[in-house]
């Protein structure tokens, strides 16, 4: 069965999160995703607040840019969320937007090397292992968490390019794809992820999460076209959906058929009713998903 979620976009002020998170919880939404976009809202702080304000909805953080965060700190914060709110946190890490990383003096010479080292160390720490490593970027000397998660704490990777997609298959537990990924792009991503999994001898579950740019209600088609144009994605066929619950559900099903296990509806940046969008996702689109 396809997991369905929605995004709380960081163009909204942090004080808006409480109402949106509570609406998601009450409406029965599977997952509510948050972004750590520079220079808006922190992923861990907003996730902790959303988890505390709700009872059942899973909270995804997609994604934490690894150049910004020491891996030990990410492990500590992730483990804390998993212990305080068991089975309700989904964490993704990634390269981050390189221009933003440059603005804060954290741009890596080899983002792929950094992500590989980071994923390896982070997953080991979350398994409760004691880690010593001397990589190009990640250096730990006899580090172990005093309070590792109970059970498994999966780590997803955000990925777009072929090398990062293969790396995600090798070293992450799941992959997050952006809204710039049409169904054919999901199929291509799955092939690259599977290449990485095969090379690493991995056979367990690997969840693929894809964002779907979505507009509904008055002016939906115009808002979708404007956002695709602003992001220079208007020439890519098959991106985004505008319309009623049936149209959105059909778009979700196309992504699921292409290999997405989780589809996260991403409202346009100018969505006039964030709470209504979450309710629409859970109560109107959700029942139509096979």
PDB file of C-alpha atoms in Angstrom:
ATOM      1  CA  UNK A   1       0.000   0.000   0.000  1.00  0.00           C
ATOM      2  CA  UNK A   2       1.258   3.466  -0.854  1.00  0.00           C
ATOM      3  CA  UNK A   3       2.075   5.748   2.062  1.00  0.00           C
ATOM      4  CA  UNK A   4       0.687   9.257   1.571  1.00  0.00           C
ATOM      5  CA  UNK A   5       1.970  12.449   3.138  1.00  0.00           C
ATOM      6  CA  UNK A   6       2.177  16.217   2.786  1.00  0.00           C
ATOM      7  CA  UNK A   7       4.834  18.893   3.277  1.00  0.00           C
ATOM      8  CA  UNK A   8       4.866  21.787   5.710  1.00  0.00           C
ATOM      9  CA  UNK A   9       6.920  24.160   3.577  1.00  0.00           C
ATOM     10  CA  UNK A  10       9.413  26.436   5.346  1.00  0.00           C
ATOM     11  CA  UNK A  11       8.074  29.441   3.473  1.00  0.00           C
ATOM     12  CA  UNK A  12       5.498  29.328   6.287  1.00  0.00           C
ATOM     13  CA  UNK A  13       6.535  30.898   9.589  1.00  0.00           C
ATOM     14  CA  UNK A  14       7.460  28.394  12.326  1.00  0.00           C
ATOM     15  CA  UNK A  15       4.481  29.425  14.454  1.00  0.00           C
ATOM     16  CA  UNK A  16       2.185  28.035  11.741  1.00  0.00           C
ATOM     17  CA  UNK A  17       3.490  24.495  12.282  1.00  0.00           C
ATOM     18  CA  UNK A  18       1.404  23.656  15.351  1.00  0.00           C
ATOM     19  CA  UNK A  19      -1.945  24.071  13.600  1.00  0.00           C
ATOM     20  CA  UNK A  20      -0.799  22.205  10.488  1.00  0.00           C
ATOM     21  CA  UNK A  21       0.688  19.312  12.493  1.00  0.00           C
ATOM     22  CA  UNK A  22      -2.429  18.946  14.620  1.00  0.00           C
ATOM     23  CA  UNK A  23      -4.610  18.998  11.529  1.00  0.00           C
ATOM     24  CA  UNK A  24      -2.467  16.245   9.987  1.00  0.00           C
ATOM     25  CA  UNK A  25      -2.798  14.154  13.130  1.00  0.00           C
ATOM     26  CA  UNK A  26      -6.548  14.608  13.465  1.00  0.00           C
ATOM     27  CA  UNK A  27      -7.230  14.027   9.757  1.00  0.00           C
ATOM     28  CA  UNK A  28      -5.381  10.696   9.712  1.00  0.00           C
ATOM     29  CA  UNK A  29      -2.490  11.713   7.444  1.00  0.00           C
ATOM     30  CA  UNK A  30       0.239   9.060   7.235  1.00  0.00           C
ATOM     31  CA  UNK A  31       3.243  11.411   7.231  1.00  0.00           C
ATOM     32  CA  UNK A  32       3.973  15.143   7.545  1.00  0.00           C
ATOM     33  CA  UNK A  33       7.344  16.187   6.116  1.00  0.00           C
ATOM     34  CA  UNK A  34       9.478  19.171   7.117  1.00  0.00           C
ATOM     35  CA  UNK A  35      12.431  20.743   5.329  1.00  0.00           C
ATOM     36  CA  UNK A  36      15.647  22.202   6.718  1.00  0.00           C
ATOM     37  CA  UNK A  37      16.055  24.933   4.098  1.00  0.00           C
ATOM     38  CA  UNK A  38      18.644  27.648   4.616  1.00  0.00           C
ATOM     39  CA  UNK A  39      17.930  30.051   6.160  1.00  0.00           C
ATOM     40  CA  UNK A  40      14.467  29.288   7.345  1.00  0.00           C
ATOM     41  CA  UNK A  41      13.725  26.537   9.886  1.00  0.00           C
ATOM     42  CA  UNK A  42      15.820  23.863  11.587  1.00  0.00           C
ATOM     43  CA  UNK A  43      14.771  20.297  10.845  1.00  0.00           C
ATOM     44  CA  UNK A  44      15.333  18.772  14.270  1.00  0.00           C
ATOM     45  CA  UNK A  45      13.722  21.584  16.280  1.00  0.00           C
ATOM     46  CA  UNK A  46      10.604  21.621  14.115  1.00  0.00           C
ATOM     47  CA  UNK A  47      10.391  17.817  14.099  1.00  0.00           C
ATOM     48  CA  UNK A  48      10.594  17.659  17.893  1.00  0.00           C
ATOM     49  CA  UNK A  49       7.850  20.252  18.239  1.00  0.00           C
ATOM     50  CA  UNK A  50       5.597  18.548  15.674  1.00  0.00           C
ATOM     51  CA  UNK A  51       6.056  15.184  17.363  1.00  0.00           C
ATOM     52  CA  UNK A  52       5.247  16.659  20.768  1.00  0.00           C
ATOM     53  CA  UNK A  53       2.079  18.339  19.473  1.00  0.00           C
ATOM     54  CA  UNK A  54       0.740  15.145  17.864  1.00  0.00           C
ATOM     55  CA  UNK A  55      -0.052  11.557  18.790  1.00  0.00           C
ATOM     56  CA  UNK A  56       0.170   9.347  15.720  1.00  0.00           C
ATOM     57  CA  UNK A  57       1.324  11.044  12.477  1.00  0.00           C
ATOM     58  CA  UNK A  58       4.862  10.208  11.396  1.00  0.00           C
ATOM     59  CA  UNK A  59       7.160  13.200  10.953  1.00  0.00           C
ATOM     60  CA  UNK A  60       9.705  13.200   8.156  1.00  0.00           C
ATOM     61  CA  UNK A  61      12.719  15.489   7.969  1.00  0.00           C
ATOM     62  CA  UNK A  62      13.908  15.855   4.428  1.00  0.00           C
ATOM     63  CA  UNK A  63      16.579  16.699   4.463  1.00  0.00           C
ATOM     64  CA  UNK A  64      19.396  17.586   6.837  1.00  0.00           C
ATOM     65  CA  UNK A  65      22.377  18.941   4.825  1.00  0.00           C
ATOM     66  CA  UNK A  66      25.403  17.013   6.033  1.00  0.00           C
ATOM     67  CA  UNK A  67      27.980  19.818   5.581  1.00  0.00           C
ATOM     68  CA  UNK A  68      26.123  21.819   8.241  1.00  0.00           C
ATOM     69  CA  UNK A  69      26.032  19.134  10.925  1.00  0.00           C
ATOM     70  CA  UNK A  70      28.652  17.105  12.764  1.00  0.00           C
ATOM     71  CA  UNK A  71      27.621  13.480  12.421  1.00  0.00           C
ATOM     72  CA  UNK A  72      27.791  12.843  16.167  1.00  0.00           C
ATOM     73  CA  UNK A  73      25.315  15.672  16.812  1.00  0.00           C
ATOM     74  CA  UNK A  74      22.928  14.343  14.163  1.00  0.00           C
ATOM     75  CA  UNK A  75      23.155  10.885  15.737  1.00  0.00           C
ATOM     76  CA  UNK A  76      22.450  12.257  19.219  1.00  0.00           C
ATOM     77  CA  UNK A  77      19.432  14.260  18.085  1.00  0.00           C
ATOM     78  CA  UNK A  78      18.072  11.472  15.909  1.00  0.00           C
ATOM     79  CA  UNK A  79      18.398   8.918  18.686  1.00  0.00           C
ATOM     80  CA  UNK A  80      16.619  11.261  21.089  1.00  0.00           C
ATOM     81  CA  UNK A  81      13.657  11.667  18.722  1.00  0.00           C
ATOM     82  CA  UNK A  82      13.404   7.911  18.216  1.00  0.00           C
ATOM     83  CA  UNK A  83      13.462   7.197  21.949  1.00  0.00           C
ATOM     84  CA  UNK A  84      10.967   9.925  22.872  1.00  0.00           C
ATOM     85  CA  UNK A  85       8.637   9.227  19.933  1.00  0.00           C
ATOM     86  CA  UNK A  86       9.112   5.580  18.900  1.00  0.00           C
ATOM     87  CA  UNK A  87       8.387   4.641  15.283  1.00  0.00           C
ATOM     88  CA  UNK A  88       7.291   8.156  14.347  1.00  0.00           C
ATOM     89  CA  UNK A  89      10.421   9.740  12.876  1.00  0.00           C
ATOM     90  CA  UNK A  90      11.772   9.495   9.313  1.00  0.00           C
ATOM     91  CA  UNK A  91      15.158  11.167   8.801  1.00  0.00           C
ATOM     92  CA  UNK A  92      16.853  11.994   5.496  1.00  0.00           C
ATOM     93  CA  UNK A  93      20.284  13.513   4.971  1.00  0.00           C
ATOM     94  CA  UNK A  94      21.869  14.874   1.807  1.00  0.00           C
ATOM     95  CA  UNK A  95      24.356  17.161   0.117  1.00  0.00           C
ATOM     96  CA  UNK A  96      22.378  20.339   0.698  1.00  0.00           C
ATOM     97  CA  UNK A  97      22.153  23.153  -1.808  1.00  0.00           C
ATOM     98  CA  UNK A  98      25.766  23.890  -2.698  1.00  0.00           C
ATOM     99  CA  UNK A  99      25.318  27.667  -2.976  1.00  0.00           C
ATOM    100  CA  UNK A 100      23.873  27.724   0.550  1.00  0.00           C
ATOM    101  CA  UNK A 101      26.710  25.553   1.829  1.00  0.00           C
ATOM    102  CA  UNK A 102      29.129  28.042   0.312  1.00  0.00           C
ATOM    103  CA  UNK A 103      27.379  30.932   2.065  1.00  0.00           C
ATOM    104  CA  UNK A 104      28.103  29.401   5.478  1.00  0.00           C
ATOM    105  CA  UNK A 105      31.642  28.256   4.680  1.00  0.00           C
ATOM    106  CA  UNK A 106      30.694  24.569   4.680  1.00  0.00           C
ATOM    107  CA  UNK A 107      30.906  23.630   1.022  1.00  0.00           C
ATOM    108  CA  UNK A 108      32.698  20.286   0.614  1.00  0.00           C
ATOM    109  CA  UNK A 109      35.227  19.654  -2.115  1.00  0.00           C
ATOM    110  CA  UNK A 110      33.708  16.217  -2.680  1.00  0.00           C
ATOM    111  CA  UNK A 111      30.043  16.123  -1.589  1.00  0.00           C
ATOM    112  CA  UNK A 112      29.774  12.445  -2.563  1.00  0.00           C
ATOM    113  CA  UNK A 113      32.699  11.437  -0.354  1.00  0.00           C
ATOM    114  CA  UNK A 114      31.267  13.409   2.548  1.00  0.00           C
ATOM    115  CA  UNK A 115      27.838  11.814   2.180  1.00  0.00           C
ATOM    116  CA  UNK A 116      29.302   8.308   1.974  1.00  0.00           C
ATOM    117  CA  UNK A 117      31.401   8.812   5.109  1.00  0.00           C
ATOM    118  CA  UNK A 118      28.485  10.452   6.911  1.00  0.00           C
ATOM    119  CA  UNK A 119      25.944   7.734   6.104  1.00  0.00           C
ATOM    120  CA  UNK A 120      28.339   4.999   7.165  1.00  0.00           C
ATOM    121  CA  UNK A 121      29.150   6.652  10.490  1.00  0.00           C
ATOM    122  CA  UNK A 122      25.603   7.806  11.258  1.00  0.00           C
ATOM    123  CA  UNK A 123      24.013   4.418  10.679  1.00  0.00           C
ATOM    124  CA  UNK A 124      26.700   2.719  12.777  1.00  0.00           C
ATOM    125  CA  UNK A 125      26.186   5.147  15.668  1.00  0.00           C
ATOM    126  CA  UNK A 126      22.411   4.645  15.521  1.00  0.00           C
ATOM    127  CA  UNK A 127      22.957   0.879  15.686  1.00  0.00           C
ATOM    128  CA  UNK A 128      24.692   1.443  19.010  1.00  0.00           C
ATOM    129  CA  UNK A 129      28.183   0.751  17.713  1.00  0.00           C
ATOM    130  CA  UNK A 130      31.368   2.375  18.977  1.00  0.00           C
ATOM    131  CA  UNK A 131      32.932   4.165  16.028  1.00  0.00           C
ATOM    132  CA  UNK A 132      36.467   5.234  15.236  1.00  0.00           C
ATOM    133  CA  UNK A 133      37.049   6.544  11.734  1.00  0.00           C
ATOM    134  CA  UNK A 134      39.494   8.894  10.044  1.00  0.00           C
ATOM    135  CA  UNK A 135      37.922   9.897   6.751  1.00  0.00           C
ATOM    136  CA  UNK A 136      38.442  12.885   4.540  1.00  0.00           C
ATOM    137  CA  UNK A 137      35.558  14.683   6.275  1.00  0.00           C
ATOM    138  CA  UNK A 138      34.155  12.466   9.042  1.00  0.00           C
ATOM    139  CA  UNK A 139      36.502  11.852  11.936  1.00  0.00           C
ATOM    140  CA  UNK A 140      35.415  10.088  15.117  1.00  0.00           C
ATOM    141  CA  UNK A 141      37.589   8.779  17.938  1.00  0.00           C
ATOM    142  CA  UNK A 142      35.955   6.068  20.047  1.00  0.00           C
ATOM    143  CA  UNK A 143      32.449   7.585  19.828  1.00  0.00           C
ATOM    144  CA  UNK A 144      29.305   5.766  20.936  1.00  0.00           C
ATOM    145  CA  UNK A 145      25.867   6.991  21.954  1.00  0.00           C
ATOM    146  CA  UNK A 146      24.887   6.593  25.582  1.00  0.00           C
ATOM    147  CA  UNK A 147      21.240   6.516  24.493  1.00  0.00           C
ATOM    148  CA  UNK A 148      21.014   4.788  21.113  1.00  0.00           C
ATOM    149  CA  UNK A 149      17.563   4.164  19.669  1.00  0.00           C
ATOM    150  CA  UNK A 150      15.535   1.157  20.682  1.00  0.00           C
ATOM    151  CA  UNK A 151      15.352  -1.026  17.587  1.00  0.00           C
ATOM    152  CA  UNK A 152      16.091   0.231  14.084  1.00  0.00           C
ATOM    153  CA  UNK A 153      16.478   3.906  13.203  1.00  0.00           C
ATOM    154  CA  UNK A 154      16.487   4.118   9.428  1.00  0.00           C
ATOM    155  CA  UNK A 155      18.435   6.837   7.622  1.00  0.00           C
ATOM    156  CA  UNK A 156      17.303   7.938   4.159  1.00  0.00           C
ATOM    157  CA  UNK A 157      19.370   9.900   1.645  1.00  0.00           C
ATOM    158  CA  UNK A 158      18.167  12.692  -0.595  1.00  0.00           C
ATOM    159  CA  UNK A 159      19.436  12.036  -4.112  1.00  0.00           C
ATOM    160  CA  UNK A 160      19.128  13.328  -7.667  1.00  0.00           C
ATOM    161  CA  UNK A 161      22.235  12.520  -9.723  1.00  0.00           C
ATOM    162  CA  UNK A 162      23.247   8.987 -10.781  1.00  0.00           C
ATOM    163  CA  UNK A 163      26.231   8.690  -8.445  1.00  0.00           C
ATOM    164  CA  UNK A 164      24.256   9.821  -5.417  1.00  0.00           C
ATOM    165  CA  UNK A 165      21.371   7.491  -6.279  1.00  0.00           C
ATOM    166  CA  UNK A 166      23.771   4.543  -6.465  1.00  0.00           C
ATOM    167  CA  UNK A 167      25.331   5.632  -3.174  1.00  0.00           C
ATOM    168  CA  UNK A 168      21.911   5.776  -1.560  1.00  0.00           C
ATOM    169  CA  UNK A 169      21.332   2.187  -2.597  1.00  0.00           C
ATOM    170  CA  UNK A 170      24.696   1.190  -1.160  1.00  0.00           C
ATOM    171  CA  UNK A 171      24.658   3.092   2.114  1.00  0.00           C
ATOM    172  CA  UNK A 172      21.164   4.370   3.040  1.00  0.00           C
ATOM    173  CA  UNK A 173      17.927   2.702   4.117  1.00  0.00           C
ATOM    174  CA  UNK A 174      15.757   4.686   1.706  1.00  0.00           C
ATOM    175  CA  UNK A 175      15.890   7.456  -0.881  1.00  0.00           C
ATOM    176  CA  UNK A 176      14.056  10.783  -1.084  1.00  0.00           C
ATOM    177  CA  UNK A 177      13.387  12.182  -4.572  1.00  0.00           C
ATOM    178  CA  UNK A 178      12.371  15.772  -5.280  1.00  0.00           C
ATOM    179  CA  UNK A 179       9.239  17.012  -7.031  1.00  0.00           C
ATOM    180  CA  UNK A 180      11.366  17.314 -10.198  1.00  0.00           C
ATOM    181  CA  UNK A 181      11.006  13.529 -10.621  1.00  0.00           C
ATOM    182  CA  UNK A 182       8.268  12.334 -12.998  1.00  0.00           C
ATOM    183  CA  UNK A 183       7.242   8.648 -13.132  1.00  0.00           C
ATOM    184  CA  UNK A 184       9.939   7.809 -15.704  1.00  0.00           C
ATOM    185  CA  UNK A 185      12.450   9.491 -13.410  1.00  0.00           C
ATOM    186  CA  UNK A 186      11.319   7.308 -10.512  1.00  0.00           C
ATOM    187  CA  UNK A 187      11.869   4.203 -12.648  1.00  0.00           C
ATOM    188  CA  UNK A 188      15.352   5.379 -13.622  1.00  0.00           C
ATOM    189  CA  UNK A 189      16.157   6.233  -9.996  1.00  0.00           C
ATOM    190  CA  UNK A 190      15.047   2.788  -8.831  1.00  0.00           C
ATOM    191  CA  UNK A 191      17.375   1.149 -11.362  1.00  0.00           C
ATOM    192  CA  UNK A 192      20.341   3.177 -10.117  1.00  0.00           C
ATOM    193  CA  UNK A 193      19.439   2.552  -6.471  1.00  0.00           C
ATOM    194  CA  UNK A 194      19.207  -1.170  -7.177  1.00  0.00           C
ATOM    195  CA  UNK A 195      22.612  -1.086  -8.861  1.00  0.00           C
ATOM    196  CA  UNK A 196      24.051   0.336  -5.651  1.00  0.00           C
ATOM    197  CA  UNK A 197      22.222  -2.200  -3.505  1.00  0.00           C
ATOM    198  CA  UNK A 198      23.466  -5.054  -5.649  1.00  0.00           C
ATOM    199  CA  UNK A 199      27.058  -3.803  -5.532  1.00  0.00           C
ATOM    200  CA  UNK A 200      26.866  -3.653  -1.735  1.00  0.00           C
ATOM    201  CA  UNK A 201      25.128  -7.020  -1.413  1.00  0.00           C
ATOM    202  CA  UNK A 202      22.083  -5.460   0.228  1.00  0.00           C
ATOM    203  CA  UNK A 203      18.760  -7.290   0.037  1.00  0.00           C
ATOM    204  CA  UNK A 204      16.537  -5.629   2.657  1.00  0.00           C
ATOM    205  CA  UNK A 205      13.757  -3.119   2.138  1.00  0.00           C
ATOM    206  CA  UNK A 206      14.662   0.212   0.558  1.00  0.00           C
ATOM    207  CA  UNK A 207      11.850   2.774   0.606  1.00  0.00           C
ATOM    208  CA  UNK A 208      11.612   5.353  -2.184  1.00  0.00           C
ATOM    209  CA  UNK A 209       9.924   8.626  -1.208  1.00  0.00           C
ATOM    210  CA  UNK A 210       8.961  11.065  -3.958  1.00  0.00           C
ATOM    211  CA  UNK A 211       7.483  14.546  -3.665  1.00  0.00           C
ATOM    212  CA  UNK A 212       4.603  15.505  -5.941  1.00  0.00           C
ATOM    213  CA  UNK A 213       3.996  19.208  -6.540  1.00  0.00           C
ATOM    214  CA  UNK A 214       0.238  19.563  -6.045  1.00  0.00           C
ATOM    215  CA  UNK A 215      -2.347  22.333  -6.346  1.00  0.00           C
ATOM    216  CA  UNK A 216      -6.058  22.106  -5.702  1.00  0.00           C
ATOM    217  CA  UNK A 217      -8.939  24.531  -5.337  1.00  0.00           C
ATOM    218  CA  UNK A 218      -9.459  27.869  -7.096  1.00  0.00           C
ATOM    219  CA  UNK A 219      -6.630  28.863  -9.422  1.00  0.00           C
ATOM    220  CA  UNK A 220      -4.870  25.506  -8.960  1.00  0.00           C
ATOM    221  CA  UNK A 221      -3.654  25.147 -12.554  1.00  0.00           C
ATOM    222  CA  UNK A 222      -2.303  28.700 -12.644  1.00  0.00           C
ATOM    223  CA  UNK A 223      -0.468  28.267  -9.330  1.00  0.00           C
ATOM    224  CA  UNK A 224       1.080  24.994 -10.490  1.00  0.00           C
ATOM    225  CA  UNK A 225       2.230  26.488 -13.820  1.00  0.00           C
ATOM    226  CA  UNK A 226       3.712  29.504 -12.068  1.00  0.00           C
ATOM    227  CA  UNK A 227       5.700  27.403  -9.622  1.00  0.00           C
ATOM    228  CA  UNK A 228       7.005  25.038 -12.289  1.00  0.00           C
ATOM    229  CA  UNK A 229       8.091  28.049 -14.353  1.00  0.00           C
ATOM    230  CA  UNK A 230       9.764  29.706 -11.355  1.00  0.00           C
ATOM    231  CA  UNK A 231      11.718  26.500 -10.687  1.00  0.00           C
ATOM    232  CA  UNK A 232      12.577  26.163 -14.405  1.00  0.00           C
ATOM    233  CA  UNK A 233      10.765  22.816 -14.517  1.00  0.00           C
ATOM    234  CA  UNK A 234       7.982  23.762 -16.917  1.00  0.00           C
ATOM    235  CA  UNK A 235       9.668  21.960 -19.820  1.00  0.00           C
ATOM    236  CA  UNK A 236       9.717  18.592 -17.995  1.00  0.00           C
ATOM    237  CA  UNK A 237       6.683  16.485 -18.965  1.00  0.00           C
ATOM    238  CA  UNK A 238       4.682  14.714 -16.285  1.00  0.00           C
ATOM    239  CA  UNK A 239       5.578  16.956 -13.344  1.00  0.00           C
ATOM    240  CA  UNK A 240       3.018  18.082 -10.803  1.00  0.00           C
ATOM    241  CA  UNK A 241      -0.746  17.827 -10.697  1.00  0.00           C
ATOM    242  CA  UNK A 242      -3.558  20.351 -10.416  1.00  0.00           C
ATOM    243  CA  UNK A 243      -7.169  19.417  -9.810  1.00  0.00           C
ATOM    244  CA  UNK A 244      -9.516  17.550  -7.535  1.00  0.00           C
ATOM    245  CA  UNK A 245      -8.871  14.509  -5.364  1.00  0.00           C
ATOM    246  CA  UNK A 246      -9.378  12.113  -8.264  1.00  0.00           C
ATOM    247  CA  UNK A 247      -6.774  13.826 -10.422  1.00  0.00           C
ATOM    248  CA  UNK A 248      -4.295  13.920  -7.569  1.00  0.00           C
ATOM    249  CA  UNK A 249      -4.899  10.263  -6.690  1.00  0.00           C
ATOM    250  CA  UNK A 250      -4.246   9.279 -10.311  1.00  0.00           C
ATOM    251  CA  UNK A 251      -0.919  11.137 -10.229  1.00  0.00           C
ATOM    252  CA  UNK A 252       0.000   9.422  -6.965  1.00  0.00           C
ATOM    253  CA  UNK A 253      -0.822   6.030  -8.459  1.00  0.00           C
ATOM    254  CA  UNK A 254       1.404   6.714 -11.465  1.00  0.00           C
ATOM    255  CA  UNK A 255       4.356   7.417  -9.163  1.00  0.00           C
ATOM    256  CA  UNK A 256       3.577   4.346  -7.078  1.00  0.00           C
ATOM    257  CA  UNK A 257       3.435   2.172 -10.207  1.00  0.00           C
ATOM    258  CA  UNK A 258       6.869   3.544 -11.160  1.00  0.00           C
ATOM    259  CA  UNK A 259       8.359   2.376  -7.862  1.00  0.00           C
ATOM    260  CA  UNK A 260       7.593   4.967  -5.189  1.00  0.00           C
ATOM    261  CA  UNK A 261       6.533   3.490  -1.859  1.00  0.00           C
ATOM    262  CA  UNK A 262       5.722   6.879  -0.336  1.00  0.00           C
ATOM    263  CA  UNK A 263       4.325   9.908  -2.146  1.00  0.00           C
ATOM    264  CA  UNK A 264       4.435  13.273  -0.384  1.00  0.00           C
ATOM    265  CA  UNK A 265       2.161  15.983  -1.743  1.00  0.00           C
ATOM    266  CA  UNK A 266       4.056  19.260  -1.913  1.00  0.00           C
ATOM    267  CA  UNK A 267       1.836  22.352  -1.986  1.00  0.00           C
ATOM    268  CA  UNK A 268       2.854  25.353  -4.030  1.00  0.00           C
ATOM    269  CA  UNK A 269       4.759  28.002  -2.111  1.00  0.00           C
ATOM    270  CA  UNK A 270       1.705  30.265  -2.281  1.00  0.00           C
ATOM    271  CA  UNK A 271      -0.801  27.643  -1.072  1.00  0.00           C
ATOM    272  CA  UNK A 272      -3.529  29.782   0.546  1.00  0.00           C
ATOM    273  CA  UNK A 273      -4.748  27.176   3.073  1.00  0.00           C
ATOM    274  CA  UNK A 274      -2.016  24.871   4.463  1.00  0.00           C
ATOM    275  CA  UNK A 275      -4.345  23.231   6.989  1.00  0.00           C
ATOM    276  CA  UNK A 276      -6.938  22.683   4.276  1.00  0.00           C
ATOM    277  CA  UNK A 277      -4.283  21.169   1.994  1.00  0.00           C
ATOM    278  CA  UNK A 278      -3.316  18.642   4.683  1.00  0.00           C
ATOM    279  CA  UNK A 279      -6.965  17.797   5.295  1.00  0.00           C
ATOM    280  CA  UNK A 280      -7.549  17.411   1.543  1.00  0.00           C
ATOM    281  CA  UNK A 281      -4.578  15.032   1.297  1.00  0.00           C
ATOM    282  CA  UNK A 282      -5.704  12.815   4.160  1.00  0.00           C
ATOM    283  CA  UNK A 283      -9.484  12.871   3.797  1.00  0.00           C
ATOM    284  CA  UNK A 284     -10.033  13.259   0.043  1.00  0.00           C
ATOM    285  CA  UNK A 285      -7.000  11.794  -1.693  1.00  0.00           C
ATOM    286  CA  UNK A 286      -6.122   9.123   0.877  1.00  0.00           C
ATOM    287  CA  UNK A 287      -9.286   7.013   0.464  1.00  0.00           C
ATOM    288  CA  UNK A 288      -8.737   6.879  -3.319  1.00  0.00           C
ATOM    289  CA  UNK A 289      -5.236   5.393  -3.069  1.00  0.00           C
ATOM    290  CA  UNK A 290      -5.190   1.639  -3.625  1.00  0.00           C
TER     291      UNK A 290
END
